[in-house]
Tab-separated table of C-alpha atoms in Angstrom:
chain	number	residue	atom	x	y	z
F	1	MET	CA	0.079	0.259	0.063
F	2	THR	CA	1.223	3.087	-1.433
F	3	THR	CA	1.022	6.248	0.555
F	4	ALA	CA	-0.182	9.891	-0.345
F	5	VAL	CA	2.992	12.415	-0.336
F	6	VAL	CA	3.847	15.136	-1.268
F	7	LEU	CA	7.799	16.234	-2.240
F	8	GLY	CA	10.000	19.580	-1.385
F	9	VAL	CA	12.927	20.372	-2.801
F	10	ASP	CA	15.006	23.534	-2.011
F	11	ILE	CA	18.410	24.726	-3.872
F	12	GLY	CA	20.934	25.943	-0.738
F	13	THR	CA	23.749	28.195	-1.569
F	14	SER	CA	25.560	25.218	-0.601
F	15	SER	CA	23.507	21.983	-0.342
F	16	SER	CA	20.428	21.216	-2.589
F	17	LYS	CA	17.493	19.628	0.075
F	18	GLY	CA	14.671	16.904	-0.678
F	19	VAL	CA	11.682	16.120	1.857
F	20	LEU	CA	9.167	13.676	1.079
F	21	VAL	CA	5.992	14.597	3.772
F	22	ASP	CA	2.812	12.859	4.139
F	23	LEU	CA	-0.968	14.930	4.450
F	24	THR	CA	-0.592	15.111	8.292
F	25	GLY	CA	3.169	17.415	7.957
F	26	ARG	CA	4.890	14.004	8.701
F	27	VAL	CA	8.839	14.345	7.245
F	28	LEU	CA	9.364	10.357	6.207
F	29	ARG	CA	12.528	10.531	4.326
F	30	SER	CA	15.150	13.014	3.169
F	31	ARG	CA	17.929	13.428	1.450
F	32	VAL	CA	20.804	15.826	1.022
F	33	ARG	CA	22.942	16.876	-1.661
F	34	GLU	CA	25.989	18.921	-1.816
F	35	HIS	CA	27.685	21.749	-3.813
F	36	ARG	CA	29.823	23.996	-3.766
F	37	VAL	CA	29.660	27.324	-5.567
F	38	GLN	CA	32.108	28.899	-7.710
F	39	ARG	CA	34.337	32.080	-6.993
F	40	PRO	CA	36.373	32.753	-10.646
F	41	ARG	CA	37.205	35.872	-9.104
F	42	PRO	CA	36.923	38.467	-6.409
F	43	GLY	CA	33.350	39.214	-5.162
F	44	TRP	CA	32.359	36.902	-8.611
F	45	VAL	CA	30.168	33.641	-6.828
F	46	GLU	CA	28.665	31.305	-9.543
F	47	MET	CA	26.715	28.293	-9.830
F	48	ASP	CA	25.915	26.288	-12.853
F	49	GLY	CA	22.102	26.035	-13.454
F	50	GLN	CA	22.282	23.068	-14.574
F	51	VAL	CA	23.681	21.094	-11.041
F	52	TRP	CA	19.983	22.516	-9.713
F	53	TRP	CA	18.606	20.506	-12.283
F	54	ALA	CA	20.765	17.250	-11.813
F	55	GLU	CA	20.305	17.958	-8.391
F	56	PHE	CA	16.441	17.767	-8.275
F	57	VAL	CA	16.476	14.833	-10.307
F	58	ALA	CA	19.448	13.097	-8.294
F	59	LEU	CA	17.366	13.803	-4.729
F	60	ALA	CA	13.229	12.749	-7.140
F	61	ARG	CA	15.137	9.082	-7.237
F	62	ASP	CA	17.052	8.766	-4.508
F	63	LEU	CA	13.511	9.441	-1.903
F	64	LEU	CA	11.113	7.655	-4.878
F	65	ALA	CA	13.554	4.661	-4.125
F	66	PRO	CA	11.887	2.000	-1.989
F	67	GLY	CA	8.755	2.602	-4.290
F	68	ASP	CA	6.219	2.730	-1.058
F	69	ALA	CA	4.967	6.469	-1.815
F	70	HIS	CA	2.767	8.399	-4.379
F	71	VAL	CA	3.567	11.474	-5.350
F	72	VAL	CA	0.725	13.903	-5.449
F	73	SER	CA	1.691	16.790	-5.850
F	74	VAL	CA	5.789	19.017	-6.210
F	75	GLY	CA	6.723	21.795	-4.441
F	76	VAL	CA	10.539	23.768	-5.049
F	77	SER	CA	12.207	26.836	-3.751
F	78	GLY	CA	15.998	28.043	-3.746
F	79	MET	CA	18.399	30.780	-2.972
F	80	GLY	CA	17.942	34.252	-4.345
F	81	PRO	CA	17.823	36.594	-6.204
F	82	CYS	CA	19.700	34.721	-8.509
F	83	VAL	CA	20.063	35.806	-12.537
F	84	LEU	CA	20.188	32.239	-14.969
F	85	LEU	CA	20.249	33.977	-18.378
F	86	THR	CA	19.148	31.342	-20.720
F	87	ASP	CA	18.149	31.463	-25.164
F	88	ALA	CA	15.304	30.868	-26.259
F	89	ALA	CA	14.930	27.250	-25.982
F	90	GLY	CA	15.721	27.728	-22.209
F	91	THR	CA	19.240	26.436	-22.412
F	92	PRO	CA	21.537	28.426	-20.138
F	93	LEU	CA	23.783	31.191	-21.403
F	94	ARG	CA	26.819	31.424	-18.544
F	95	PRO	CA	27.419	29.931	-14.915
F	96	ALA	CA	24.047	31.768	-12.578
F	97	ILE	CA	24.524	35.329	-10.674
F	98	LEU	CA	23.920	34.052	-7.372
F	99	TYR	CA	22.407	37.042	-4.281
F	100	GLY	CA	23.698	39.539	-2.186
F	101	VAL	CA	26.990	37.595	-1.782
F	102	ASP	CA	28.142	38.356	-5.116
F	103	THR	CA	29.398	41.710	-5.626
F	104	ARG	CA	30.595	42.329	-9.354
F	105	SER	CA	26.991	44.716	-10.066
F	106	THR	CA	28.720	47.919	-7.974
F	107	PRO	CA	29.690	49.690	-11.271
F	108	GLN	CA	26.280	49.338	-12.562
F	109	ILE	CA	24.793	50.384	-9.118
F	110	ALA	CA	25.549	53.131	-9.021
F	111	ARG	CA	24.802	54.208	-12.623
F	112	LEU	CA	21.496	53.141	-12.501
F	113	THR	CA	21.115	54.674	-9.198
F	114	ALA	CA	22.350	57.886	-10.228
F	115	ARG	CA	20.101	57.783	-13.759
F	116	LEU	CA	16.845	56.613	-11.892
F	117	GLY	CA	16.937	58.143	-8.552
F	118	ALA	CA	17.424	57.370	-5.554
F	119	ASP	CA	13.857	57.902	-4.035
F	120	GLU	CA	12.704	57.019	-6.851
F	121	ILE	CA	13.622	53.154	-6.895
F	122	LEU	CA	13.132	53.607	-2.751
F	123	ARG	CA	9.424	54.063	-3.391
F	124	ARG	CA	8.727	52.025	-6.432
F	125	CYS	CA	10.348	49.023	-5.890
F	126	GLY	CA	10.725	49.212	-2.043
F	127	SER	CA	14.440	48.738	-1.720
F	128	ALA	CA	17.150	51.023	-2.318
F	129	LEU	CA	19.845	49.514	-5.364
F	130	SER	CA	22.056	46.963	-4.041
F	131	THR	CA	24.179	44.053	-4.846
F	132	GLN	CA	20.801	42.285	-3.913
F	133	ALA	CA	19.214	43.756	-6.601
F	134	ALA	CA	18.470	41.127	-9.605
F	135	GLY	CA	17.844	43.721	-11.655
F	136	ALA	CA	21.856	45.817	-11.000
F	137	LYS	CA	23.205	41.723	-12.603
F	138	VAL	CA	20.952	41.444	-15.781
F	139	ALA	CA	22.466	45.419	-16.403
F	140	TRP	CA	25.773	43.809	-15.612
F	141	VAL	CA	25.837	40.960	-18.144
F	142	ALA	CA	24.439	43.327	-20.252
F	143	ASP	CA	27.413	45.684	-19.702
F	144	ALA	CA	30.468	43.160	-19.655
F	145	GLU	CA	29.102	40.275	-22.199
F	146	PRO	CA	27.213	42.158	-24.659
F	147	GLU	CA	27.649	39.506	-27.038
F	148	LEU	CA	26.101	36.732	-24.427
F	149	PHE	CA	23.297	39.701	-23.506
F	150	ALA	CA	22.396	40.188	-27.145
F	151	ARG	CA	21.241	36.348	-27.065
F	152	ALA	CA	19.674	36.154	-23.857
F	153	ARG	CA	15.389	35.715	-23.791
F	154	ARG	CA	14.891	34.733	-20.223
F	155	LEU	CA	15.304	34.858	-16.775
F	156	PHE	CA	15.310	32.379	-14.495
F	157	MET	CA	15.612	31.379	-10.537
F	158	PRO	CA	16.363	28.070	-9.112
F	159	SER	CA	12.727	27.564	-8.762
F	160	SER	CA	11.303	28.966	-11.311
F	161	TRP	CA	13.872	27.395	-13.200
F	162	LEU	CA	13.199	23.768	-11.386
F	163	VAL	CA	9.297	25.066	-12.554
F	164	PHE	CA	10.424	24.987	-16.508
F	165	LYS	CA	12.474	21.635	-16.446
F	166	LEU	CA	9.202	20.100	-14.865
F	167	THR	CA	6.719	22.005	-16.816
F	168	GLY	CA	7.474	23.398	-19.407
F	169	GLN	CA	6.146	26.535	-18.058
F	170	TYR	CA	8.545	30.619	-18.036
F	171	LEU	CA	6.909	32.303	-14.832
F	172	LEU	CA	8.281	33.169	-11.883
F	173	ASP	CA	6.644	34.572	-8.321
F	174	GLN	CA	5.636	37.687	-7.103
F	175	HIS	CA	7.942	37.664	-3.787
F	176	SER	CA	11.121	37.169	-6.546
F	177	ALA	CA	10.106	39.921	-8.860
F	178	SER	CA	9.776	42.219	-6.056
F	179	GLN	CA	13.633	41.200	-5.301
F	180	CYS	CA	14.529	42.386	-9.637
F	181	THR	CA	14.593	45.838	-8.384
F	182	PRO	CA	14.473	48.018	-11.003
F	183	LEU	CA	12.778	45.635	-12.925
F	184	TYR	CA	9.655	45.268	-10.819
F	185	ASP	CA	6.679	47.688	-9.313
F	186	SER	CA	6.104	46.822	-6.050
F	187	VAL	CA	3.821	49.744	-5.712
F	188	GLU	CA	1.555	47.582	-8.970
F	189	GLN	CA	2.917	44.531	-8.074
F	190	ARG	CA	3.839	44.014	-12.196
F	191	TRP	CA	7.236	44.904	-14.346
F	192	HIS	CA	8.126	48.391	-14.470
F	193	ARG	CA	8.123	47.900	-18.326
F	194	PRO	CA	10.029	51.602	-18.548
F	195	TRP	CA	13.328	50.393	-16.554
F	196	ALA	CA	13.336	46.968	-17.437
F	197	ASP	CA	12.911	48.059	-21.291
F	198	GLU	CA	15.999	50.857	-20.834
F	199	ILE	CA	17.833	47.882	-18.822
F	200	ALA	CA	17.169	44.226	-20.107
F	201	PRO	CA	16.398	45.414	-23.792
F	202	GLY	CA	15.570	41.845	-25.723
F	203	LEU	CA	14.126	39.688	-22.361
F	204	GLU	CA	10.818	38.204	-22.239
F	205	LEU	CA	10.531	38.800	-18.613
F	206	PRO	CA	8.668	35.756	-17.262
F	207	GLU	CA	4.484	35.714	-16.760
F	208	LEU	CA	4.275	36.486	-12.646
F	209	ARG	CA	2.342	33.724	-10.170
F	210	TRP	CA	2.301	33.615	-6.350
F	211	PRO	CA	3.921	30.962	-4.383
F	212	GLY	CA	1.815	28.240	-4.436
F	213	GLU	CA	-0.583	28.456	-7.202
F	214	VAL	CA	-0.586	26.056	-9.822
F	215	ALA	CA	2.205	26.031	-12.301
F	216	GLY	CA	1.356	22.930	-14.542
F	217	GLY	CA	1.753	19.445	-14.664
F	218	ILE	CA	4.754	17.356	-14.796
F	219	THR	CA	5.406	16.499	-18.442
F	220	GLY	CA	6.473	13.411	-19.852
F	221	GLU	CA	10.251	14.010	-20.307
F	222	ALA	CA	10.644	15.237	-17.487
F	223	ALA	CA	8.257	12.208	-15.585
F	224	GLU	CA	10.723	9.595	-17.616
F	225	VAL	CA	14.091	11.456	-15.745
F	226	THR	CA	12.740	11.791	-12.216
F	227	GLY	CA	10.345	9.159	-11.819
F	228	LEU	CA	7.168	11.189	-10.601
F	229	ALA	CA	4.393	10.773	-12.542
F	230	PRO	CA	2.834	12.133	-15.836
F	231	GLY	CA	0.330	15.385	-14.859
F	232	THR	CA	1.987	15.452	-11.058
F	233	PRO	CA	1.102	19.232	-10.261
F	234	VAL	CA	4.361	21.713	-9.613
F	235	VAL	CA	3.615	24.956	-7.740
F	236	THR	CA	4.955	28.127	-7.650
F	237	GLY	CA	8.242	28.203	-5.786
F	238	THR	CA	9.973	31.116	-4.353
F	239	ILE	CA	13.095	31.919	-2.594
F	240	ASP	CA	14.227	29.753	0.500
F	241	ALA	CA	14.248	32.419	2.537
F	242	TRP	CA	10.048	33.180	2.298
F	243	SER	CA	9.953	29.163	2.021
F	244	GLU	CA	11.046	28.901	5.104
F	245	ALA	CA	9.387	31.950	7.049
F	246	LEU	CA	6.295	29.968	6.349
F	247	SER	CA	7.410	26.630	6.661
F	248	VAL	CA	7.345	27.623	10.319
F	249	GLY	CA	4.161	29.392	10.045
F	250	ALA	CA	6.365	33.252	10.792
F	251	HIS	CA	4.237	34.856	7.936
F	252	ARG	CA	2.160	36.906	10.109
F	253	VAL	CA	2.394	40.322	10.968
F	254	GLY	CA	4.585	41.089	13.000
F	255	ASP	CA	6.937	38.195	12.744
F	256	LEU	CA	10.365	37.673	12.969
F	257	MET	CA	11.802	34.901	11.297
F	258	LEU	CA	15.482	34.211	11.983
F	259	MET	CA	16.997	31.773	9.617
F	260	TYR	CA	20.027	30.294	10.089
F	261	GLY	CA	22.030	28.958	7.737
F	262	THR	CA	25.000	29.850	5.215
F	263	THR	CA	23.947	33.315	5.800
F	264	MET	CA	22.216	34.669	8.386
F	265	PHE	CA	18.520	36.268	7.359
F	266	LEU	CA	16.080	38.225	8.879
F	267	LEU	CA	11.587	38.239	7.668
F	268	HIS	CA	9.947	40.545	9.065
F	269	THR	CA	6.306	41.326	8.190
F	270	VAL	CA	4.554	43.937	8.287
F	271	PRO	CA	1.048	45.646	7.721
F	272	HIS	CA	1.802	47.698	5.386
F	273	PRO	CA	4.530	49.120	2.485
F	274	LEU	CA	7.070	50.279	5.420
F	275	THR	CA	11.304	50.998	3.164
F	276	SER	CA	14.607	52.301	4.752
F	277	PRO	CA	17.803	51.897	2.446
F	278	SER	CA	19.461	50.488	4.854
F	279	LEU	CA	16.625	47.041	4.100
F	280	TRP	CA	15.046	45.701	1.606
F	281	GLY	CA	11.455	46.137	1.312
F	282	THR	CA	9.686	43.429	-0.269
F	283	VAL	CA	6.268	41.648	-1.511
F	284	GLY	CA	5.676	38.646	0.658
F	285	ALA	CA	5.477	35.071	-0.177
F	286	LEU	CA	1.549	34.717	-0.055
F	287	PRO	CA	-1.032	37.695	-1.543
F	288	GLY	CA	-1.762	40.381	0.727
F	289	THR	CA	1.161	40.525	2.712
F	290	ARG	CA	4.135	42.898	2.686
F	291	ASN	CA	7.792	42.656	4.749
F	292	LEU	CA	10.964	43.920	5.737
F	293	ALA	CA	13.637	42.345	5.161
F	294	GLY	CA	17.741	41.797	5.971
F	295	GLY	CA	20.191	39.971	5.448
F	296	MET	CA	24.578	38.826	6.562
F	297	ALA	CA	26.350	37.271	4.060
F	298	THR	CA	27.725	34.879	5.652
F	299	SER	CA	27.310	32.628	9.274
F	300	GLY	CA	26.775	29.293	8.468
F	301	ALA	CA	29.310	29.584	5.996
F	302	VAL	CA	32.120	30.713	8.331
F	303	THR	CA	31.237	28.673	10.700
F	304	GLY	CA	31.774	25.780	8.177
F	305	TRP	CA	35.314	27.353	7.149
F	306	LEU	CA	36.586	27.116	10.275
F	307	ARG	CA	35.412	24.055	10.328
F	308	GLU	CA	37.658	22.841	7.708
F	309	LEU	CA	39.902	25.080	8.568
F	310	PHE	CA	40.578	23.121	12.139
F	311	GLY	CA	40.172	19.992	10.422
F	312	ALA	CA	37.477	19.504	13.251
F	313	GLU	CA	35.538	16.149	13.186
F	314	ASP	CA	32.111	17.231	13.662
F	315	TYR	CA	30.262	20.176	14.465
F	316	PRO	CA	29.713	19.176	17.955
F	317	GLU	CA	32.939	19.080	18.821
F	318	LEU	CA	33.290	22.734	17.616
F	319	LEU	CA	30.270	23.706	19.960
F	320	ARG	CA	31.455	22.099	23.139
F	321	LEU	CA	34.432	24.233	22.922
F	322	ALA	CA	32.757	27.394	21.809
F	323	GLU	CA	30.591	26.068	25.107
F	324	ARG	CA	33.556	25.963	27.467
F	325	SER	CA	35.121	28.756	26.091
F	326	GLY	CA	31.870	31.157	27.292
F	327	PRO	CA	30.355	34.889	26.544
F	328	GLY	CA	32.791	37.257	24.817
F	329	ALA	CA	34.647	34.346	23.446
F	330	ARG	CA	37.131	35.109	26.390
F	331	GLY	CA	37.682	38.863	24.789
F	332	LEU	CA	37.390	38.275	21.036
F	333	LEU	CA	35.781	39.652	18.998
F	334	MET	CA	34.952	39.036	15.179
F	335	LEU	CA	33.670	40.665	12.149
F	336	PRO	CA	31.353	38.133	10.194
F	337	TYR	CA	32.102	40.099	7.057
F	338	PHE	CA	33.646	37.689	5.576
F	339	ALA	CA	31.959	38.189	1.623
F	340	GLY	CA	31.475	41.916	2.140
F	341	GLU	CA	28.273	42.839	4.281
F	342	ARG	CA	24.536	42.748	2.835
F	343	THR	CA	22.269	44.684	5.390
F	344	PRO	CA	22.074	46.929	7.131
F	345	LEU	CA	25.585	48.407	5.875
F	346	LEU	CA	25.647	47.431	2.175
F	347	ASP	CA	29.330	47.119	2.296
F	348	PRO	CA	30.525	44.691	-0.015
F	349	ASP	CA	33.957	45.427	0.445
F	350	ALA	CA	33.462	44.886	4.025
F	351	ARG	CA	35.850	42.110	5.155
F	352	GLY	CA	36.145	39.637	8.305
F	353	VAL	CA	38.007	40.480	11.394
F	354	ILE	CA	39.041	38.848	14.094
F	355	ALA	CA	40.476	40.779	17.111
F	356	GLY	CA	41.574	40.408	20.436
F	357	LEU	CA	43.706	37.247	19.951
F	358	THR	CA	46.416	35.818	21.343
F	359	LEU	CA	48.533	32.637	22.098
F	360	SER	CA	45.930	32.054	24.869
F	361	HIS	CA	43.247	31.315	22.429
F	362	GLY	CA	42.308	28.088	20.808
F	363	ARG	CA	39.743	27.108	18.427
F	364	GLY	CA	36.115	27.135	20.807
F	365	ASP	CA	37.591	30.662	21.376
F	366	ILE	CA	37.782	31.587	17.903
F	367	TYR	CA	34.715	29.424	16.616
F	368	ARG	CA	32.218	31.502	19.599
F	369	ALA	CA	33.046	34.452	18.635
F	370	ALA	CA	32.362	33.527	15.429
F	371	LEU	CA	28.135	32.281	16.573
F	372	GLU	CA	28.612	35.680	18.792
F	373	ALA	CA	29.513	37.353	15.098
F	374	THR	CA	26.206	36.664	14.110
F	375	GLY	CA	24.253	37.277	17.084
F	376	LEU	CA	26.490	41.243	16.281
F	377	GLY	CA	24.857	41.163	13.259
F	378	ALA	CA	21.269	39.887	13.897
F	379	ARG	CA	21.255	43.101	16.296
F	380	HIS	CA	22.806	45.280	14.259
F	381	ASN	CA	19.338	44.417	11.560
F	382	ILE	CA	17.182	44.048	13.995
F	383	GLU	CA	17.858	48.001	15.348
F	384	THR	CA	17.784	49.069	11.741
F	385	ILE	CA	14.520	47.393	11.475
F	386	GLU	CA	12.815	48.667	14.226
F	387	ALA	CA	14.204	52.222	13.422
F	388	ALA	CA	11.949	52.015	9.907
F	389	GLY	CA	8.779	51.524	12.320
F	390	GLY	CA	9.062	47.208	12.276
F	391	ASP	CA	7.013	46.165	15.400
F	392	ILE	CA	8.942	42.714	15.835
F	393	ARG	CA	6.291	40.189	18.138
F	394	ARG	CA	7.495	36.901	17.945
F	395	VAL	CA	10.983	35.484	16.871
F	396	VAL	CA	10.673	32.380	15.392
F	397	ALA	CA	14.414	30.309	14.258
F	398	VAL	CA	14.471	27.779	11.730
F	399	GLY	CA	17.742	26.352	9.353
F	400	GLY	CA	20.196	23.857	9.721
F	401	GLY	CA	22.169	26.528	13.141
F	402	THR	CA	18.540	25.671	15.581
F	403	GLN	CA	20.157	21.675	15.976
F	404	GLY	CA	21.517	22.199	19.586
F	405	ALA	CA	21.258	25.507	21.649
F	406	LEU	CA	23.920	27.021	21.357
F	407	TRP	CA	23.667	28.715	18.634
F	408	THR	CA	20.550	30.339	19.285
F	409	GLN	CA	20.628	31.035	23.519
F	410	ILE	CA	23.997	32.932	22.225
F	411	VAL	CA	21.171	35.467	19.497
F	412	SER	CA	18.774	35.313	22.467
F	413	ASP	CA	20.922	36.834	24.649
F	414	ILE	CA	22.471	39.006	21.979
F	415	THR	CA	18.956	40.382	20.635
F	416	GLY	CA	17.469	39.804	24.571
F	417	LEU	CA	14.761	38.265	22.132
F	418	ALA	CA	12.589	34.946	22.744
F	419	GLN	CA	13.113	32.677	20.069
F	420	HIS	CA	10.678	29.958	19.027
F	421	VAL	CA	11.752	26.933	17.705
F	422	PRO	CA	9.851	25.125	16.162
F	423	SER	CA	9.519	20.757	15.830
F	424	VAL	CA	10.793	21.183	12.319
F	425	THR	CA	13.394	23.443	11.930
F	426	ILE	CA	14.807	22.000	7.966
F	427	GLY	CA	13.921	24.902	6.625
F	428	ALA	CA	12.748	26.354	2.965
F	429	SER	CA	12.510	22.237	1.405
F	430	TYR	CA	9.511	21.809	4.210
F	431	GLY	CA	7.744	25.213	3.275
F	432	ALA	CA	8.504	24.121	-0.359
F	433	ALA	CA	6.291	20.956	0.839
F	434	PHE	CA	3.114	22.265	2.995
F	435	LEU	CA	2.668	24.778	-0.227
F	436	ALA	CA	2.467	21.758	-2.297
F	437	ALA	CA	-0.132	19.534	0.131
F	438	ALA	CA	-2.191	22.864	-0.060
F	439	VAL	CA	-3.339	22.234	-3.017
F	440	VAL	CA	-3.993	19.188	-2.192
F	441	GLN	CA	-6.162	19.623	0.470
F	442	ARG	CA	-6.848	22.555	3.494
F	443	VAL	CA	-3.256	22.484	5.784
F	444	ASP	CA	-2.886	24.522	9.331
F	445	ILE	CA	0.701	24.714	9.572
F	446	ASP	CA	0.295	25.699	13.365
F	447	ARG	CA	-0.892	21.724	13.716
F	448	TRP	CA	1.766	20.582	10.800
F	449	ASN	CA	4.515	22.270	12.433
F	450	PRO	CA	4.225	23.010	15.961
F	451	ILE	CA	6.072	25.499	18.282
F	452	ALA	CA	8.923	22.649	20.610
F	453	GLU	CA	10.805	25.037	22.695
F	454	VAL	CA	11.520	28.859	23.617
F	455	ARG	CA	15.048	29.537	23.871
F	456	GLU	CA	14.580	32.973	26.565
F	457	PRO	CA	17.505	35.763	26.890
F	458	ARG	CA	19.745	35.089	29.710
F	459	PRO	CA	19.429	38.675	31.976
F	460	GLU	CA	22.657	37.954	33.741
F	461	PHE	CA	24.748	38.202	30.492
F	462	ALA	CA	23.101	41.560	29.145
F	463	ALA	CA	24.883	43.765	30.388
F	464	ASP	CA	27.727	42.311	28.928
F	465	TYR	CA	27.074	41.654	25.599
F	466	ASP	CA	25.868	45.432	25.571
F	467	GLU	CA	29.323	46.563	26.007
F	468	LEU	CA	30.608	44.179	23.561
F	469	TYR	CA	28.353	44.910	21.187
F	470	GLN	CA	29.120	48.969	21.193
F	471	LEU	CA	32.830	46.839	20.017
F	472	TYR	CA	31.375	45.599	17.191
F	473	ARG	CA	29.927	49.119	15.752
F	474	GLN	CA	32.572	50.678	16.478
F	475	LEU	CA	35.505	48.505	14.839
F	476	TYR	CA	33.212	48.304	12.018
F	477	ALA	CA	33.594	52.486	11.845
F	478	ALA	CA	37.480	51.869	13.301
F	479	SER	CA	38.498	48.819	9.943
F	480	SER	CA	36.338	49.738	7.246
F	481	SER	CA	39.104	52.117	5.846
F	482	VAL	CA	41.530	49.122	5.983
F	483	ALA	CA	39.168	46.693	4.615
F	484	HIS	CA	38.420	48.164	2.056
F	485	ALA	CA	42.197	49.225	0.561
F	486	LEU	CA	42.653	45.001	1.466
F	487	ALA	CA	39.428	44.573	-1.097
F	488	ALA	CA	40.746	46.846	-3.577
F	489	ARG	CA	43.755	44.787	-3.461
F	490	GLN	CA	41.869	41.334	-3.569
F	491	ALA	CA	40.495	42.120	-6.327
F	492	ARG	CA	43.671	42.179	-8.567
F	493	LEU	CA	44.835	38.732	-7.237
F	494	ALA	CA	43.241	35.877	-9.445
F	495	ILE	CA	41.037	32.871	-7.389
F	496	PRO	CA	40.869	29.940	-9.191
F	497	PRO	CA	37.340	28.174	-8.931
F	498	GLN	CA	36.561	25.988	-6.741
F	499	PRO	CA	34.554	22.160	-8.055
F	500	ALA	CA	31.167	21.641	-7.797
F	501	ILE	CA	30.111	18.672	-4.933
F	502	THR	CA	27.548	16.352	-5.511
F	503	GLU	CA	27.439	13.401	-3.298
F	504	PRO	CA	25.556	12.853	-1.561
F	505	VAL	CA	25.247	12.713	2.216
F	506	GLU	CA	22.950	12.388	4.970
F	507	GLU	CA	22.333	15.432	6.991
F	508	VAL	CA	24.350	19.080	6.972
F	509	ASN	CA	24.535	20.844	9.924
F	510	PRO	CA	25.647	24.658	11.083
């Protein structure tokens, strides 16, 4: 006897994840395939879009192999906003340019801001132009690779690319479009043709749908390679952070989602559009919702880098050492700007700093400083959200970094905010599965994924972390000119590309 299930797949920065979930929300099986992005030059972060499809196929076949489940709907999500340009037939013309961690579009940001006007961009689009903006990345391709761009006809992101490969439909969700600044009008919730025609002439912009709307059915060709039944409905996906928020029910006014992943993401739901030059004002994942969002360029990326650097066997070993180090990491302070910084600094040339090092410090102290750096960066973003008019009433944590108590406890201690941790913190793939289930039957996410525990801030550490936070803010101001000079030196160096990794693994931790 087979069980009716939904399939959710998310294409992330460091891995792709797939889950089979029954219609009560129970995860039956999960699978992960790791990969690496390519960094062909300083400030460039790319990935071959064909890897996204290959990993979806592999995940689907792995999850369906036992033959005891019948997939009734498919949901997808992915990192973003990304820019994958293809020809009219949907063949990629170059590797995809990833979201705000790719900082190559700085000249286009400056030119378009001067040309269109900073205030008008913010009013119409909800966000200032930054390295997060997909429209500026499209402009970079038009400027730097004009012959290639002349052949470009379609624009994809990971979730829309999977929908295209599965159904043949060329579309993009409204939320992802709202991060295509300045091509999209966030007020009217449609493409802004005057700017789109100027910046991306010849590009056929996709039809817009809401996340969760049925995009189409599995084609015969896709069914043959994936093992999914022809005609199975595929729902329109969205960017991973918004899918993660849906996976934990953090989409109500006043909610703030903290996503612990390769990067740290903050997503606040607001009753009406709010804008800030230091944050991203976007259309929400559900009709009628609006968000004010922020994102750090690194978080889990730094902890993963340290694990590799230290040659540690596993994360629990480093977490034990970090807990032993104690609050304040025995006098260390880290700026986590190892890939520049997104909000609220919007500084692609910021760089990582570890201050206070002595010969007495060890791995646990440095690792603790990295965890605290995420908390300090989160506090900076939270203060900026509140200064812009945000009203944070509940914080929900999600992502791999919620496994184990230490990281979330540190962030609660630094921010002074309690965090609600749900039963399932898999994240975006589970959110994609939730959207897929919602087209089959009525689904209540609070029943699917109830809150399992609440991480309360410990008041005895508040004063120490207040002092550390002030030092954190001062350290960036004091070191930024040196960091920018070093970034300029790095820009003159060549960084060899890194190979992709597609070997399956059981689990990825922060």
